[in-house]
Amino acid sequence: MCNVNQDQKDVKGFIPNSSNELSRIDKEKMRLLGGMQNRSEQGKHAKEMNVLMKLCGDVIKEEELKKQLEESNGNVFVVIERFIIKLMDQNIEVQSSFLDTNTDRSEHKTTQVICDNNFSFFFFSLHKTISTYNILFAKKKKKLPENERSLQKEASIEIEQTSEKLKKEDERAEIGETRPGINLQGYCTHTDCLASKANLPVWVNIGFGDISFVSDKTSYCCPDCRQSTVKSVVKTMISNSEHSICANDTLVSVKDNHYQCFYPIKPGLLYELKAKTIRQHATSLEDLISRSESAMMSNELINLVSELQKYLITVVKPPKVKDSVRLLEKIRCDYNGNYNQVFDVGRFTILCDNATKLQTAVAVMKKAEKFNLIVSEDKDFFERQSKTHHRFHNIKLYVPKHDVYVEMQATLKNYTTLEGYTVIENPKLSHSFYEHIRAWKPKNAKEEELKQASDETLTKINDIICEWIDDKGIKKIASHYKSHLDIGILKPSQLSQKTESEINNNVPLKIAKFLYEQLCEFTPEKEKGKAIYVIFYEYYKKHIIGYSDPASCADFALLLQESWKQEIEEDVNLLQALETYIPLQANDRAHVDGDDNEKNDSYDCYQHAIEFLERVDERKSEQEQRKVIIIQGKSGSGKSIFCRHLEEILWNNYVSDSKQPIPVYISFSKIYHKRNEKDIILQALQGKHISKEIMNTIREQVSFIFIMDGFDEIFDVYRKSNNEQYFYDRFNLNQWNAKVIITCRSNVLNEDDIHTTLFGTNQNNVITTSMMYLWPFTKQQMHSYIEKFAKMKVKNKKRDGNSDWTPQQYEETLNNYPNLQKWWRSHFYFNSF
Ligand SMILES: [Zn+2]
């Protein structure tokens, strides 16, 4: 049914050259499609009436014609089309020699011959009227009219001459591709050109613009041999443009804005072609908005939409046209202030379940002439990537009644981020990101780089949303996903101490803030959402934070863990000590010589420390869960090795990607300087390759266990300066979310010193402090230590090719020398190597 309407399109392309009436129609058409002037003048339609009466007066009553003409604002072609549609709807289908010429095979098959007297009479009279004039132009889509075909027949040597004519057409090879704007088909004459040798027509793209040529005296560049040897042009196809074409034998120009118009080119004539990209014809933004609104509510579009809905296709009509503030900003940034470049003021989004439905939707839209609409631009970004990698089929429809273009954007339901229709998690994310970078004009090379990276990131996101990356690829990306709840995203250091307005006036800072917040809030559950998160996090890591700094608490922990591993590996003695570590005993009271602990009240030092650290006092807030353990012990009682052991266990038990507190071992003798006591933690962290810039962020977001070893070693210097004695304040530990373990040799600090310095008698009890004393080894512990030690020695010696003592030999030796044993019991760690 619709096919016949398409043929009518061809009918209106026939332009007679010697009839006053019909050239006036032509002018009318020019006005309609080009300039759109005010057509309300009375009596204006008299000429059109005259033509209509001549064409169809035998079939249709004059009053009816007049009524239709007024309704269509004097557009003769709309009236003719409307009558044909009406007649077709009465279930009349036509096969006439006239139509047959322009009908392709598939249409041919489905055309039934049911002739109504009136209708066929009307048709023949129309045909006859037109045929009596010399035909200057024939315009059609995809198919060639008979007269042109016969011209090419002689030229084409590749084509089978015997098969039926419709088949021949399909098999005619064409070289080069057509693009938006003007395309010319001609013949190359270069002797070394394969296309020329085979006498195949080639397509030359001109694009948009004005050109003129004499059809058999051209010198266009051949797409095959790249020489300027396309000497003659036989056909033109003008696509996605408002265009005009004129030949010098008549000086009557044809104007049109159908997305695909073919015109045969006659030999020896001078042609003038003009093609512009589609533009709105509004006189102001308000005018554009009001035209768009009228068009959106017009019967033409309503009919098209209901046709689509018949196929169970979702058509989303925006409740209201875009708000003018955003529209104005967009016009200013994207279109240099030219509102006539805006097509989405009136836009329908068409959502389909699958690719086949989408094909149907596009096919239906392309038949929009049936609804008195003109398909003016057809851009397929569904199989071909758009600049933004969004995947859709975009069709611009011209609504003649309101002289405005509206946009139909068709895509799959899976690909849309339209609120209320999308299956994408956090659908606004990609668009908000786009809004951040859209109008950004980078100020320097660094910003340029960030802009580039941002654009690339957006592309990657759209590739995931629109499945330019396949399922497998998306899954692979998603497999790297880690929830922010686990890894703890770190705030970009550049945002610290910046005011809201400072951030808002600086695009890179704005982006940094936006991404940080998004990454802290978005918790995707589906593959696509996870993949999107991973892409954003990668971008954040590389371009917002910088690869050398950690982007999350987990990253930070990893950095420190690496630094710790390296430190241990480089210290052979320490490594050995850790390998032979035997659980240490501790007690609430200090050990006195001769006390073999008959009370049996000592406990495992490590267990005690861990329990103390982990115990949560529910009456206190997190800020108040500050804890200090003071460990005292005699020289050589194992304080340092205990600290190192604790650090090792904490790291070994550290679950990667968690927010567990991070252990940091700090040796007072190495780190402490009187002058920068307050920055002792910063010093320690910088020593572990953590940059100063991110300290603020780290301080805010990471929790620690500071293991501070050997306070006695600095005490002489420490006591001399400053009135404040409490170590917690002097080391500025309040700034950190940390629990602290501090070790000190017994008998270096007196009771008062211990109270003022380590307990902080003046503090108002916010910090829970616990004290424990390391006790020397029992016989049993010593035994197991010797065993471990000997085993390790044997292992090492075997490796080195030497033999060494057995554990028995060690023990016998010790037993034979009681004094040695006593000394050893209190000095066992540091003196055993
Ligand atoms: Zn060539």
Short mmCIF file of N, CA and C in Angstrom, two decimals, residues 204-291:
data_model
loop_
_atom_site.label_atom_id
_atom_site.label_comp_id
_atom_site.label_asym_id
_atom_site.label_seq_id
_atom_site.Cartn_x
_atom_site.Cartn_y
_atom_site.Cartn_z
N VAL A 204 31.14 10.23 -7.37
CA VAL A 204 32.05 11.27 -6.89
C VAL A 204 31.31 12.06 -5.81
N ASN A 205 31.91 12.15 -4.61
CA ASN A 205 31.27 12.92 -3.54
C ASN A 205 31.70 14.37 -3.62
N ILE A 206 30.73 15.24 -3.62
CA ILE A 206 31.04 16.67 -3.61
C ILE A 206 30.80 17.23 -2.22
N GLY A 207 29.85 16.64 -1.51
CA GLY A 207 29.49 17.15 -0.20
C GLY A 207 28.50 18.30 -0.33
N PHE A 208 28.46 19.17 0.68
CA PHE A 208 27.53 20.29 0.63
C PHE A 208 28.18 21.47 -0.07
N GLY A 209 27.37 22.28 -0.72
CA GLY A 209 27.91 23.46 -1.39
C GLY A 209 27.18 23.72 -2.70
N ASP A 210 27.69 24.70 -3.43
CA ASP A 210 27.10 25.05 -4.73
C ASP A 210 28.07 24.64 -5.82
N ILE A 211 27.57 23.94 -6.83
CA ILE A 211 28.46 23.60 -7.95
C ILE A 211 27.71 23.83 -9.26
N SER A 212 28.47 24.00 -10.30
CA SER A 212 27.87 24.00 -11.63
C SER A 212 28.83 23.31 -12.59
N PHE A 213 28.26 22.65 -13.57
CA PHE A 213 29.09 21.92 -14.54
C PHE A 213 28.30 21.70 -15.82
N VAL A 214 29.05 21.49 -16.88
CA VAL A 214 28.41 21.03 -18.12
C VAL A 214 28.59 19.52 -18.11
N SER A 215 27.47 18.84 -18.23
CA SER A 215 27.46 17.41 -17.89
C SER A 215 28.45 16.54 -18.67
N ASP A 216 28.85 16.92 -19.85
CA ASP A 216 29.82 16.07 -20.55
C ASP A 216 31.20 16.74 -20.68
N LYS A 217 31.42 17.76 -19.87
CA LYS A 217 32.75 18.41 -19.91
C LYS A 217 33.31 18.57 -18.49
N THR A 218 33.15 17.55 -17.69
CA THR A 218 33.60 17.65 -16.29
C THR A 218 35.01 17.07 -16.15
N SER A 219 35.60 17.29 -15.01
CA SER A 219 36.90 16.65 -14.73
C SER A 219 36.99 16.36 -13.23
N TYR A 220 36.01 15.58 -12.76
CA TYR A 220 36.00 15.24 -11.34
C TYR A 220 36.98 14.11 -11.04
N CYS A 221 37.34 14.04 -9.77
CA CYS A 221 38.34 13.04 -9.35
C CYS A 221 37.69 11.66 -9.23
N CYS A 222 38.28 10.72 -9.89
CA CYS A 222 37.76 9.36 -9.90
C CYS A 222 38.09 8.67 -8.57
N PRO A 223 37.10 8.05 -7.89
CA PRO A 223 37.38 7.41 -6.60
C PRO A 223 38.29 6.18 -6.76
N ASP A 224 38.37 5.66 -7.97
CA ASP A 224 39.19 4.48 -8.20
C ASP A 224 40.64 4.86 -8.51
N CYS A 225 40.85 5.60 -9.59
CA CYS A 225 42.23 5.90 -9.99
C CYS A 225 42.76 7.21 -9.43
N ARG A 226 41.90 7.98 -8.79
CA ARG A 226 42.31 9.25 -8.15
C ARG A 226 42.79 10.31 -9.15
N GLN A 227 42.44 10.14 -10.42
CA GLN A 227 42.79 11.16 -11.42
C GLN A 227 41.54 12.00 -11.71
N SER A 228 41.81 13.22 -12.17
CA SER A 228 40.66 14.09 -12.51
C SER A 228 40.14 13.74 -13.90
N THR A 229 39.68 12.53 -14.01
CA THR A 229 39.33 12.04 -15.34
C THR A 229 37.87 11.59 -15.45
N VAL A 230 37.05 12.00 -14.49
CA VAL A 230 35.62 11.73 -14.65
C VAL A 230 35.07 12.84 -15.55
N LYS A 231 34.97 12.52 -16.82
CA LYS A 231 34.71 13.55 -17.84
C LYS A 231 33.22 13.80 -18.07
N SER A 232 32.40 12.84 -17.68
CA SER A 232 30.97 13.06 -17.90
C SER A 232 30.16 12.59 -16.71
N VAL A 233 29.05 13.29 -16.47
CA VAL A 233 28.17 12.95 -15.35
C VAL A 233 26.81 12.56 -15.92
N VAL A 234 26.28 11.44 -15.41
CA VAL A 234 25.00 10.97 -15.94
C VAL A 234 23.87 11.00 -14.91
N LYS A 235 24.26 11.14 -13.63
CA LYS A 235 23.23 11.05 -12.60
C LYS A 235 23.72 11.79 -11.35
N THR A 236 22.79 12.27 -10.57
CA THR A 236 23.19 12.82 -9.28
C THR A 236 22.27 12.28 -8.20
N MET A 237 22.85 12.12 -7.03
CA MET A 237 22.04 11.72 -5.88
C MET A 237 22.36 12.73 -4.78
N ILE A 238 21.33 13.42 -4.36
CA ILE A 238 21.55 14.42 -3.31
C ILE A 238 20.91 13.89 -2.03
N SER A 239 21.74 13.88 -0.99
CA SER A 239 21.31 13.17 0.21
C SER A 239 21.37 14.07 1.45
N ASN A 240 20.44 13.86 2.36
CA ASN A 240 20.38 14.58 3.65
C ASN A 240 20.58 16.08 3.51
N SER A 241 19.91 16.68 2.56
CA SER A 241 20.12 18.12 2.40
C SER A 241 18.90 18.84 1.84
N GLU A 242 18.90 20.12 2.10
CA GLU A 242 17.96 21.01 1.42
C GLU A 242 18.69 21.43 0.15
N HIS A 243 18.10 21.12 -0.97
CA HIS A 243 18.88 21.33 -2.18
C HIS A 243 18.05 21.88 -3.33
N SER A 244 18.75 22.32 -4.35
CA SER A 244 18.07 22.71 -5.59
C SER A 244 18.92 22.25 -6.75
N ILE A 245 18.27 22.00 -7.86
CA ILE A 245 18.97 21.58 -9.07
C ILE A 245 18.31 22.28 -10.26
N CYS A 246 19.12 22.72 -11.20
CA CYS A 246 18.60 23.49 -12.31
C CYS A 246 19.44 23.21 -13.55
N ALA A 247 18.78 23.09 -14.70
CA ALA A 247 19.52 22.88 -15.95
C ALA A 247 19.26 24.07 -16.87
N ASN A 248 20.23 24.38 -17.77
CA ASN A 248 20.13 25.63 -18.54
C ASN A 248 19.13 25.56 -19.68
N ASP A 249 18.54 24.38 -19.93
CA ASP A 249 17.56 24.36 -21.02
C ASP A 249 16.21 24.89 -20.56
N THR A 250 15.99 24.99 -19.28
CA THR A 250 14.69 25.49 -18.82
C THR A 250 14.82 26.64 -17.83
N LEU A 251 15.92 26.64 -17.08
CA LEU A 251 16.13 27.63 -16.03
C LEU A 251 15.09 27.53 -14.91
N VAL A 252 14.39 26.40 -14.86
CA VAL A 252 13.48 26.18 -13.74
C VAL A 252 14.21 25.27 -12.76
N SER A 253 14.28 25.72 -11.52
CA SER A 253 15.03 24.87 -10.60
C SER A 253 14.10 24.07 -9.71
N VAL A 254 14.52 22.89 -9.38
CA VAL A 254 13.75 22.02 -8.49
C VAL A 254 14.34 22.12 -7.11
N LYS A 255 13.46 22.29 -6.14
CA LYS A 255 13.95 22.32 -4.76
C LYS A 255 13.34 21.16 -4.00
N ASP A 256 14.11 20.61 -3.10
CA ASP A 256 13.57 19.48 -2.34
C ASP A 256 14.38 19.32 -1.05
N ASN A 257 13.81 18.57 -0.14
CA ASN A 257 14.56 18.26 1.07
C ASN A 257 14.32 16.82 1.51
N HIS A 258 14.01 15.98 0.57
CA HIS A 258 13.91 14.56 0.87
C HIS A 258 15.32 14.02 1.07
N TYR A 259 15.48 13.05 1.96
CA TYR A 259 16.84 12.65 2.32
C TYR A 259 17.61 11.98 1.19
N GLN A 260 16.90 11.53 0.19
CA GLN A 260 17.60 10.84 -0.88
C GLN A 260 16.89 11.10 -2.20
N CYS A 261 17.47 11.97 -3.03
CA CYS A 261 16.85 12.30 -4.30
C CYS A 261 17.79 11.98 -5.44
N PHE A 262 17.28 11.26 -6.40
CA PHE A 262 18.07 10.94 -7.60
C PHE A 262 17.57 11.80 -8.77
N TYR A 263 18.48 12.31 -9.54
CA TYR A 263 18.10 13.03 -10.75
C TYR A 263 19.00 12.55 -11.88
N PRO A 264 18.40 12.23 -13.04
CA PRO A 264 19.26 11.92 -14.18
C PRO A 264 19.86 13.22 -14.73
N ILE A 265 21.04 13.14 -15.27
CA ILE A 265 21.70 14.31 -15.84
C ILE A 265 21.79 14.10 -17.36
N LYS A 266 21.26 15.10 -18.06
CA LYS A 266 21.26 14.95 -19.53
C LYS A 266 22.58 15.44 -20.09
N PRO A 267 23.03 14.84 -21.18
CA PRO A 267 24.31 15.25 -21.74
C PRO A 267 24.25 16.66 -22.34
N GLY A 268 25.33 17.38 -22.23
CA GLY A 268 25.49 18.66 -22.92
C GLY A 268 24.81 19.84 -22.27
N LEU A 269 24.20 19.65 -21.10
CA LEU A 269 23.52 20.78 -20.47
C LEU A 269 24.36 21.32 -19.31
N LEU A 270 24.13 22.61 -19.04
CA LEU A 270 24.79 23.22 -17.89
C LEU A 270 23.89 23.05 -16.67
N TYR A 271 24.43 22.47 -15.61
CA TYR A 271 23.65 22.23 -14.39
C TYR A 271 24.17 23.08 -13.25
N GLU A 272 23.22 23.51 -12.44
CA GLU A 272 23.60 24.18 -11.20
C GLU A 272 22.98 23.42 -10.05
N LEU A 273 23.81 23.03 -9.08
CA LEU A 273 23.32 22.27 -7.93
C LEU A 273 23.70 23.00 -6.65
N LYS A 274 22.74 23.07 -5.76
CA LYS A 274 23.03 23.67 -4.46
C LYS A 274 22.53 22.72 -3.39
N ALA A 275 23.39 22.46 -2.42
CA ALA A 275 22.98 21.57 -1.32
C ALA A 275 23.49 22.11 0.01
N LYS A 276 22.56 22.28 0.93
CA LYS A 276 22.92 22.75 2.27
C LYS A 276 22.50 21.69 3.28
N THR A 277 23.23 21.65 4.40
CA THR A 277 22.76 20.75 5.45
C THR A 277 21.39 21.24 5.93
N ILE A 278 20.64 20.32 6.46
CA ILE A 278 19.29 20.64 6.93
C ILE A 278 19.36 21.68 8.06
N ARG A 279 18.58 22.70 7.94
CA ARG A 279 18.51 23.72 8.99
C ARG A 279 17.04 24.07 9.26
N GLN A 280 16.78 24.48 10.50
CA GLN A 280 15.44 24.97 10.80
C GLN A 280 15.23 26.31 10.12
N HIS A 281 14.00 26.71 9.98
CA HIS A 281 13.73 27.98 9.30
C HIS A 281 13.10 29.00 10.23
N ALA A 282 13.39 28.87 11.51
CA ALA A 282 12.72 29.73 12.48
C ALA A 282 13.32 31.14 12.47
N THR A 283 12.52 32.11 12.89
CA THR A 283 12.99 33.49 12.94
C THR A 283 13.53 33.85 14.32
N SER A 284 13.21 33.02 15.29
CA SER A 284 13.73 33.23 16.64
C SER A 284 13.63 31.91 17.39
N LEU A 285 14.24 31.87 18.55
CA LEU A 285 14.17 30.63 19.33
C LEU A 285 12.72 30.35 19.75
N GLU A 286 12.02 31.41 20.11
CA GLU A 286 10.62 31.25 20.51
C GLU A 286 9.81 30.68 19.34
N ASP A 287 10.10 31.22 18.17
CA ASP A 287 9.43 30.75 16.96
C ASP A 287 9.71 29.26 16.75
N LEU A 288 10.99 28.89 16.95
CA LEU A 288 11.38 27.48 16.77
C LEU A 288 10.64 26.60 17.77
N ILE A 289 10.59 27.06 19.02
CA ILE A 289 9.91 26.28 20.06
C ILE A 289 8.43 26.13 19.74
N SER A 290 7.80 27.23 19.33
CA SER A 290 6.35 27.14 19.09
C SER A 290 6.05 26.28 17.86
N ARG A 291 6.89 26.40 16.82
CA ARG A 291 6.70 25.53 15.65
C ARG A 291 6.89 24.06 16.03
#
